[in-house]
Coordinates of N, CA and C in Angstrom, one line a residue:
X9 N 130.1 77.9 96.7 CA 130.9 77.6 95.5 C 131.6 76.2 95.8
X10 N 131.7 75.2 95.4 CA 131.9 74.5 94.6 C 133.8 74.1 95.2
X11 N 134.1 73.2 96.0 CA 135.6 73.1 95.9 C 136.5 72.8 94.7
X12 N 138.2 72.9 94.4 CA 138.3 72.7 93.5 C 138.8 70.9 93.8
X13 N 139.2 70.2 92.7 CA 139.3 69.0 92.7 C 140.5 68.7 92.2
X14 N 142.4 68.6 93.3 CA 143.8 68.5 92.4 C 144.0 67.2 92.7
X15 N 144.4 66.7 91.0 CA 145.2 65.4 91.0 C 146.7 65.9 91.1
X16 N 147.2 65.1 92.0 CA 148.8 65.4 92.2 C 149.2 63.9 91.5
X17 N 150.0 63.6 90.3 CA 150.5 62.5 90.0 C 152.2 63.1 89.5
X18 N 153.4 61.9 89.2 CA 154.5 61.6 89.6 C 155.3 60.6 89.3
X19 N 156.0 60.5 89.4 CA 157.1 58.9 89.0 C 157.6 59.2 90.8
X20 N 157.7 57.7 91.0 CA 158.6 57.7 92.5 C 159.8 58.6 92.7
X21 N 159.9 59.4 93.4 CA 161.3 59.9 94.0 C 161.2 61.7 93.2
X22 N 160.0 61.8 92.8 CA 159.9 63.1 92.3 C 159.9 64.4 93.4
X23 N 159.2 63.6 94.5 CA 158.9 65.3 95.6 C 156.9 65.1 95.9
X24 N 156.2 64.2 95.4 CA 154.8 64.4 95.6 C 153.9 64.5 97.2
X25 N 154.8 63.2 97.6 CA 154.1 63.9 99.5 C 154.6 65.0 99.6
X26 N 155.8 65.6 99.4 CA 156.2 66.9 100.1 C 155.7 68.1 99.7
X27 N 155.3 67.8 98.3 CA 154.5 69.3 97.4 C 153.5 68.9 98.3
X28 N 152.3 67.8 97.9 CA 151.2 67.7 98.2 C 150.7 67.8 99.9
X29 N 152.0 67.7 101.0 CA 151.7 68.5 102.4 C 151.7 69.6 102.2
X30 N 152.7 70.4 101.3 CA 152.5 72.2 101.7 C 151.1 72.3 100.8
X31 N 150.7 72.0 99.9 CA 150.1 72.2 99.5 C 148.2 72.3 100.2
X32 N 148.2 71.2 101.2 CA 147.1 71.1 101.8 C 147.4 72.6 102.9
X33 N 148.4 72.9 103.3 CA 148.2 73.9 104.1 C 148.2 75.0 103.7
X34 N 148.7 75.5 101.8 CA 148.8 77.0 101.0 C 147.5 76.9 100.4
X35 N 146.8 75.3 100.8 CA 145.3 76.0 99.9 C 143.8 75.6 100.6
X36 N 144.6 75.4 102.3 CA 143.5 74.8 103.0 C 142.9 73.4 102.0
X37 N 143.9 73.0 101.8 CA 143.3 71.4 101.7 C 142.5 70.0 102.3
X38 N 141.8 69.4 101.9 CA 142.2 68.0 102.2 C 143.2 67.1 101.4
X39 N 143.7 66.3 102.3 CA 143.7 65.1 101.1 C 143.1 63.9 101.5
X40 N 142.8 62.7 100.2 CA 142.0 62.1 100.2 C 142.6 61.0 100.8
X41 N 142.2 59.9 101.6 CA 142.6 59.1 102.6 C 142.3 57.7 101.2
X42 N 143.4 57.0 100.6 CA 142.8 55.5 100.1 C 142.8 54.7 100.6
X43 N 142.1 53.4 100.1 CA 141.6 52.1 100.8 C 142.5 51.1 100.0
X44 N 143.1 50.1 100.9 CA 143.6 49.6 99.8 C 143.7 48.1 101.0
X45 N 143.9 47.1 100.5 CA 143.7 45.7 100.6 C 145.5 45.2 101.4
X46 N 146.4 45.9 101.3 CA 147.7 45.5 101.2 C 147.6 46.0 103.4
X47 N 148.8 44.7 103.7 CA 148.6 45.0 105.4 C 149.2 46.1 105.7
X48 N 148.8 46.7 107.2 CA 148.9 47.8 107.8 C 150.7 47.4 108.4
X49 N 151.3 48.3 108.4 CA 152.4 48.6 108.8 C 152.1 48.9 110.5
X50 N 153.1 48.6 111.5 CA 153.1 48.8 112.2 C 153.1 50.9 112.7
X51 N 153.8 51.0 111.9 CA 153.7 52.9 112.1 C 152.9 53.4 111.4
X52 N 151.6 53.4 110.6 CA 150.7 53.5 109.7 C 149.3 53.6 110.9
X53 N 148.3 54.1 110.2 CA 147.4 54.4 111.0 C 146.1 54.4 110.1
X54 N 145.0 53.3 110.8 CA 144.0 53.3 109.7 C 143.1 54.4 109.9
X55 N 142.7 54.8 108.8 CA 141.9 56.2 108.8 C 142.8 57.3 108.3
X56 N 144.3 57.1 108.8 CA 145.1 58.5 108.4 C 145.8 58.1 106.9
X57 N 146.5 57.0 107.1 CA 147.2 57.1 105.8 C 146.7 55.6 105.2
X58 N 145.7 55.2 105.5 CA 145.1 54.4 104.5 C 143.9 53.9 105.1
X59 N 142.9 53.6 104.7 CA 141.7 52.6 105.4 C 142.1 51.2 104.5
X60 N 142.4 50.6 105.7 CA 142.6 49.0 105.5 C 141.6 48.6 105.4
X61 N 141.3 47.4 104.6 CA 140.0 46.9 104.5 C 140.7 45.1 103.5
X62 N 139.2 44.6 103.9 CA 139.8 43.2 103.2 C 139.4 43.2 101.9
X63 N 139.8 41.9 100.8 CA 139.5 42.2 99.1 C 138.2 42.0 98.9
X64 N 137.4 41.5 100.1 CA 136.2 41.3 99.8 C 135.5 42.5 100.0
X65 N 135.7 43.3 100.8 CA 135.0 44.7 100.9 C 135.6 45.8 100.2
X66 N 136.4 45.2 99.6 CA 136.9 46.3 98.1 C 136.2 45.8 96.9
X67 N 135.8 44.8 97.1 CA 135.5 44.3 95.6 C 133.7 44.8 95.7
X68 N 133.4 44.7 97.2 CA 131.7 45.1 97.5 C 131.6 46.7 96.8
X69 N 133.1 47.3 97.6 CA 132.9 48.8 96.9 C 133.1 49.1 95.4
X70 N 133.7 48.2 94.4 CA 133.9 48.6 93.3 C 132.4 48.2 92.7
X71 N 131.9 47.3 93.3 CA 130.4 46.8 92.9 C 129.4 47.8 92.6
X72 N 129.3 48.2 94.3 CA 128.5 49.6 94.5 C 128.9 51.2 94.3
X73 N 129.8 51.0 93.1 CA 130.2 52.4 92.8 C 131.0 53.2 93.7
X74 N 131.5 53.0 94.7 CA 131.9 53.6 95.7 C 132.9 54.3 96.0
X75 N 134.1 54.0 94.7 CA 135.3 54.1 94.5 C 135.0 55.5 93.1
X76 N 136.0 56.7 93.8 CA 136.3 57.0 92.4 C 137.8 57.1 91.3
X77 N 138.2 55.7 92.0 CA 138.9 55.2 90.9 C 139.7 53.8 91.6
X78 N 140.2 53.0 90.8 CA 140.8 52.2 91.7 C 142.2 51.8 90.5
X79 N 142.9 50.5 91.6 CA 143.6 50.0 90.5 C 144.7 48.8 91.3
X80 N 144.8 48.0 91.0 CA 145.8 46.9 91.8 C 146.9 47.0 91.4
X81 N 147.6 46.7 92.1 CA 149.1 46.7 92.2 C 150.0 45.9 93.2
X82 N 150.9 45.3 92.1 CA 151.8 43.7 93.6 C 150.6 43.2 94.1
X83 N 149.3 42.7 93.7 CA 148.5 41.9 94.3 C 147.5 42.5 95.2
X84 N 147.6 43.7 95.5 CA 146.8 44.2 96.4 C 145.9 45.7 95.5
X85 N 145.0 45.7 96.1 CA 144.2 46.7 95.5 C 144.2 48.1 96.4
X86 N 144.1 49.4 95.5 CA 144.0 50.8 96.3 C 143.5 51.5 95.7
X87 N 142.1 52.6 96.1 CA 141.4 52.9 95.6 C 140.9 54.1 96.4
X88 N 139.8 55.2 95.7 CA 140.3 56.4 96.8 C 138.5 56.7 96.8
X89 N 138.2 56.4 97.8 CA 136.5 56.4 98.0 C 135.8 57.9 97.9
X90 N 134.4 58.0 97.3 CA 133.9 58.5 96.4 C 133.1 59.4 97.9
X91 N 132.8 58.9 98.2 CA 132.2 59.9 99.4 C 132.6 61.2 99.9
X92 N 133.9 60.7 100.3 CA 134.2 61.5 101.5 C 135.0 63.2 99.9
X93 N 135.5 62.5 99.3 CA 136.0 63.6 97.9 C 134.2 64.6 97.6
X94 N 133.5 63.7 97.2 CA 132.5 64.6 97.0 C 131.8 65.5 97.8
X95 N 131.6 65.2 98.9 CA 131.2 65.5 100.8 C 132.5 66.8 100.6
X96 N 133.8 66.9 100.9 CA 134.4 67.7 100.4 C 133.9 69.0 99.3
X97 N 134.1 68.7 98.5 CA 133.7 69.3 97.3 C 132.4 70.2 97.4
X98 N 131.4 69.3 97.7 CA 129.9 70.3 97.9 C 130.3 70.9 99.0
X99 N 131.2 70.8 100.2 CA 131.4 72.1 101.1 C 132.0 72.9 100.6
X100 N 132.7 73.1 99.3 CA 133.4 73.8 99.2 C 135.0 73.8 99.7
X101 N 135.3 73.2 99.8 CA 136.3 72.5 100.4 C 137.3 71.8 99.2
X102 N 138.8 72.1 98.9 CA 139.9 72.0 97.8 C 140.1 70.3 98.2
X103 N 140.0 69.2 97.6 CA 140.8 68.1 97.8 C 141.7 68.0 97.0
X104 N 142.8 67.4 97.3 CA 143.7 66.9 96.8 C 143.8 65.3 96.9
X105 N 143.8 64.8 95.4 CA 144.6 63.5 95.2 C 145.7 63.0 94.6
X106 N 146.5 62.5 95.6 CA 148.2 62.1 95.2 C 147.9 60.5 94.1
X107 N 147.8 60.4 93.2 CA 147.5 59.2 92.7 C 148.2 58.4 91.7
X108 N 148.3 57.7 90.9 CA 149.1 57.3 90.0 C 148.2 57.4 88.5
X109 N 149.1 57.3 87.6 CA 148.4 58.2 86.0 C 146.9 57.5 85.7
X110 N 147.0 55.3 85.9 CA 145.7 54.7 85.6 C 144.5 55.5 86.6
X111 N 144.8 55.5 88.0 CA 143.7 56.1 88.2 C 143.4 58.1 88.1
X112 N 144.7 58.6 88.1 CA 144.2 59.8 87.5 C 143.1 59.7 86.1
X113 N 143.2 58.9 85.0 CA 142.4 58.6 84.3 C 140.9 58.7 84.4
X114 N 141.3 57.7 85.6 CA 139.6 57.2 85.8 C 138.8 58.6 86.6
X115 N 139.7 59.6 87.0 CA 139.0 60.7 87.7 C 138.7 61.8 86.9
X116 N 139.5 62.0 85.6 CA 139.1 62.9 84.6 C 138.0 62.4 84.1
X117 N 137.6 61.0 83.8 CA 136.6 60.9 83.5 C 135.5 60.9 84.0
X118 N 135.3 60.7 85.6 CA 134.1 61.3 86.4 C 134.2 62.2 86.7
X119 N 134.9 63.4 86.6 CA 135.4 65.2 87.2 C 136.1 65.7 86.3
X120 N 135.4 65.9 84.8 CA 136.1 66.7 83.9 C 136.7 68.0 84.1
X121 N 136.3 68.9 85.4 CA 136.8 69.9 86.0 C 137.7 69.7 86.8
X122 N 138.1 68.5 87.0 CA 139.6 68.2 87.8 C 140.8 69.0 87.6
X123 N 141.4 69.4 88.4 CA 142.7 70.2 87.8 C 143.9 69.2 87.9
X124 N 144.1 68.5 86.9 CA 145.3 67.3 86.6 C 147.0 68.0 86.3
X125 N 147.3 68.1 87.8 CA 148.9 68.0 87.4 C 149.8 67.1 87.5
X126 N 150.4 66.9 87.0 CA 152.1 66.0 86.9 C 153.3 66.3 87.0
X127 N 153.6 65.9 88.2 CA 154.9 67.0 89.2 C 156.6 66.1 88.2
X128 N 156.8 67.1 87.5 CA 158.6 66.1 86.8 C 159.4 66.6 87.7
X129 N 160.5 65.5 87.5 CA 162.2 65.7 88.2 C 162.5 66.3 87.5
X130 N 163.9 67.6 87.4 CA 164.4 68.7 86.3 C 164.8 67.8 85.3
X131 N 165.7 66.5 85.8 CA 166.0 66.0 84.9 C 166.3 64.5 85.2
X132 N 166.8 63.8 84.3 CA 166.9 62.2 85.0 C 168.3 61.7 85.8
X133 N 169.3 62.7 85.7 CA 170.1 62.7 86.6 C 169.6 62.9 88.2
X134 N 168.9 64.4 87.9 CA 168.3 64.8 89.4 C 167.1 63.3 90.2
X135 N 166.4 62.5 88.9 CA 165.5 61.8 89.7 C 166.0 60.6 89.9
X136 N 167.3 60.3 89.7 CA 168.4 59.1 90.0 C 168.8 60.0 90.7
X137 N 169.2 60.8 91.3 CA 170.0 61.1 92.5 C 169.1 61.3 93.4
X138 N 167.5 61.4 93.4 CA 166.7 61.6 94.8 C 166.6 60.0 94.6
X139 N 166.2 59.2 93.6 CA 165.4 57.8 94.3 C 167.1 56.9 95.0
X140 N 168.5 57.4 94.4 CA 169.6 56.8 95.2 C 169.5 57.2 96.4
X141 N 168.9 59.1 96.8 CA 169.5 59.5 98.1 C 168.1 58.7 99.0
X142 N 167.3 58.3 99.0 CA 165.7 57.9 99.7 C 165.5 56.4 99.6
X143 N 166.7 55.5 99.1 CA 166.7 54.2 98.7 C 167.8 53.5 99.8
X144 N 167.2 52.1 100.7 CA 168.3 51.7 101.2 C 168.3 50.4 100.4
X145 N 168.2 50.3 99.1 CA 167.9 48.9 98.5 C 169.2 48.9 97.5
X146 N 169.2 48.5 97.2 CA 171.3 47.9 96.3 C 171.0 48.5 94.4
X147 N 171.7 48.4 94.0 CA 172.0 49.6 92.5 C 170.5 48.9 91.6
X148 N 170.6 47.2 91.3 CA 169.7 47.0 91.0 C 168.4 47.3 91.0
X149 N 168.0 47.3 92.3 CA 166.4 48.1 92.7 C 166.3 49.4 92.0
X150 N 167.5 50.4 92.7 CA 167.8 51.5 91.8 C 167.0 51.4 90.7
X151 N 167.8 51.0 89.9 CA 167.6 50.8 88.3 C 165.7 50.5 87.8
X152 N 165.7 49.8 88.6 CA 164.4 49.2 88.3 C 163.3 50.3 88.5
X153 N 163.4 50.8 90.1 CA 162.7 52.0 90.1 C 162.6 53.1 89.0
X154 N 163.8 53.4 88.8 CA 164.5 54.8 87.7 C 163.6 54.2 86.2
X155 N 163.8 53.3 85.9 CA 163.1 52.7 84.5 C 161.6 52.7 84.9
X156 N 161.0 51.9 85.8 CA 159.8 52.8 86.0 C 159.4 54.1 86.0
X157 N 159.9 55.1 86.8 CA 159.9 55.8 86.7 C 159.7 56.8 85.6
X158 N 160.7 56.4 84.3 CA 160.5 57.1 83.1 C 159.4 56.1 82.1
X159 N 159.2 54.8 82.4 CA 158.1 54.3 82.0 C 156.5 55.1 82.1
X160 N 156.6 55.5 83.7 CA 155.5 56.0 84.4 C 155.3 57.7 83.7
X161 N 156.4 58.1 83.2 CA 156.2 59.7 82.8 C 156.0 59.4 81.2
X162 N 156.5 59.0 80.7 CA 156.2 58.3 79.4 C 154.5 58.0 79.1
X163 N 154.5 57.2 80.4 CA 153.0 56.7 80.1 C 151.4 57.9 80.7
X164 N 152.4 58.7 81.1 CA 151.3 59.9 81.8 C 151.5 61.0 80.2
X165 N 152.6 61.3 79.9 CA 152.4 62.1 78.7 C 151.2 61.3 77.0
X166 N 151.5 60.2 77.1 CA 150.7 59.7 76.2 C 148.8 59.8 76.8
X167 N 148.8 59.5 78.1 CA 147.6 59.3 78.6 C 146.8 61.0 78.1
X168 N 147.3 61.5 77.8 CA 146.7 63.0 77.6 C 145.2 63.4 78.8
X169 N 145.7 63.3 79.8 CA 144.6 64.0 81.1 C 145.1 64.9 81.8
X170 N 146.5 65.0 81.5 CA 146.8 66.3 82.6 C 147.2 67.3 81.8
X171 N 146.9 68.5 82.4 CA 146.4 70.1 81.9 C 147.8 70.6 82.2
X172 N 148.3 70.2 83.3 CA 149.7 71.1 83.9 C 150.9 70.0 84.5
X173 N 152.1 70.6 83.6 CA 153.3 69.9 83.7 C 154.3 70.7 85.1
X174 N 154.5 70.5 86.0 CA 155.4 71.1 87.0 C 156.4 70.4 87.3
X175 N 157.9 70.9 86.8 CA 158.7 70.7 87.3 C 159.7 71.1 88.6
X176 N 159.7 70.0 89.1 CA 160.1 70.3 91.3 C 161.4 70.3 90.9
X177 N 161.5 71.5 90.7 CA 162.9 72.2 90.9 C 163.2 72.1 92.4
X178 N 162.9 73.1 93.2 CA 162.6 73.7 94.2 C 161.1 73.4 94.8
X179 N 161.0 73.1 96.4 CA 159.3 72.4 96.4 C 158.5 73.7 96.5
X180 N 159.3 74.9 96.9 CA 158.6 75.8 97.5 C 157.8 76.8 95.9
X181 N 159.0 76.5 94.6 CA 158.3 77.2 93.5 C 157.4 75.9 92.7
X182 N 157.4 74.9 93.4 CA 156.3 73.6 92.8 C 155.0 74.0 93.3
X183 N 154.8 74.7 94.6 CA 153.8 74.8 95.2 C 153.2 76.0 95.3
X184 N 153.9 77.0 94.4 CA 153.4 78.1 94.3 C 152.8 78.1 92.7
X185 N 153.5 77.1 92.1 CA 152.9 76.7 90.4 C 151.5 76.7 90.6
X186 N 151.6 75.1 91.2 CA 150.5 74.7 91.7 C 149.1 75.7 92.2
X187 N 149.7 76.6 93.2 CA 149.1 77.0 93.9 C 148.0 78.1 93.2
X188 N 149.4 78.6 92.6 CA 148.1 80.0 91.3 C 147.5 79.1 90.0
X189 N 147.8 77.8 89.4 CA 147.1 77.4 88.9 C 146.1 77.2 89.4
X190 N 145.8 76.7 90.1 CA 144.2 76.1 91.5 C 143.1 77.5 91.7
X191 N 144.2 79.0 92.2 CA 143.3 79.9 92.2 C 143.1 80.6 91.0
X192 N 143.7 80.1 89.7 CA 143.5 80.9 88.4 C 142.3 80.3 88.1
X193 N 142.2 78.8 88.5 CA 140.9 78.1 87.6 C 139.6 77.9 88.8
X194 N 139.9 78.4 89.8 CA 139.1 78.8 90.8 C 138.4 80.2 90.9
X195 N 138.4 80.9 89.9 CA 137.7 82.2 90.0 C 136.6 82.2 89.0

C-alpha cells in the first residue's frame, strides 16, 4: 500500500518544525529534504536540511521535470525534488512536506490524494507573541513578519487546497489532529 503524502503549511512563528519533527516520529515519517539556490550556512548540512545546488542546476531540474513544486523567494530559488517523495511513497513510506501555500498548490495538483493541512496560531495575539519571543530583530521586522504572516493565512484560505485547518494550541494536540487525520484517510 501506497504511502500517505502530508503537506504541513503555516505563516512564520506558527510551531511547523516542531509539529512536523514529532510528527515524522508519531507516523514514522520522512520528511522531504529541498533544494534551493540560497548559500549554505555554516551550521546547515547539505543533504540534511537542504541540497544546495547552483541556479543553473535548478533551472536544469525545473526543465526536466524534476521538481514537484518550486518557487523563488528574496532571489533565490527552493524547490522539493520529485524523486526521492515518490521512491518514498511506492515503499509505502508517509512523507511529509513543510512548504509554503504557492508550492502547496503546485502539489495538490500533481497528488490530488495529498492530505493538505494548515497549522493556525490560536490567535494573532498568541502569533505576535511567538514571532516576538523567536525574533532577535527590532519591533519593525516584528511587524513586517506579523503582516506577512496574516497575508500568508489570508492567502492559504483563498487558495482552497487544504482539506484541514489545525490550530497549535498545544504541539502535542496539533500532532495528534494531524496524526488521526493521516490514519483516518489511510485506511
Amino acid at each position: 500500500m501506497p504511502g500517505s503524502l502530508i503537506v504541513i503549511s503555516g505563516p512564520s512563528g506558527v510551531g511547523k518544525s516542531t509539529v512536523v519533527r514529532r510528527l515524522v516520529e508519531r507516523l514514522e515519517a520522512t520528511v522531504s529534504v529541498s533544494a534551493t539556490t540560497r548559500p549554505q550556512s555554516e551550521q546547515e548540512k547539505h543533504g540534511v536540511d537542504y541540497y544546495f545546488i547552483s541556479a543553473d542546476e535548478f533551472r536544469r531540474m525545473i526543465e526536466q521535470d524534476e521538481l514537484l513544486e518550486w518557487a523563488e523567494y528574496l532571489g533565490n530559488f527552493y524547490g522539493t525534488p520529485r524523486a526521492a517523495v515518490e521512491a518514498a511513497l511506492a515503499e509505502g513510506r508517509n512523507m511529509l512536506l513543510e512548504i509554503e501555500v504557492e508550492g502547496a498548490k503546485q502539489v495538490a495538483k500533481r497528488f490530488p490524494a495529498a492530505i493538505m493541512v494548515y497549522l493556525l496560531p490560536p490567535s494573532d495575539e498568541d502569533l505576535r507573541r511567538r514571532l516576538v519571543g523567536r525574533s532577535r530583530e527590532g519591533q519593525a521586522q516584528i511587524e513586517t513578519r506579523f503582516a506577512n504572516a496574516k497575508r500568508e493565512i489570508a492567502q492559504a484560505r483563498e487558495s482552497g487546497v487544504y482539506d484541514h485547518w489545525v490550530v497549535n494550541v498545544e504541539v502535542d494536540r496539533a500532532v495528534d489532529e494531524i496524526a488521526a487525520i493521516v490514519e483516518q484517510r489511510s485506511r
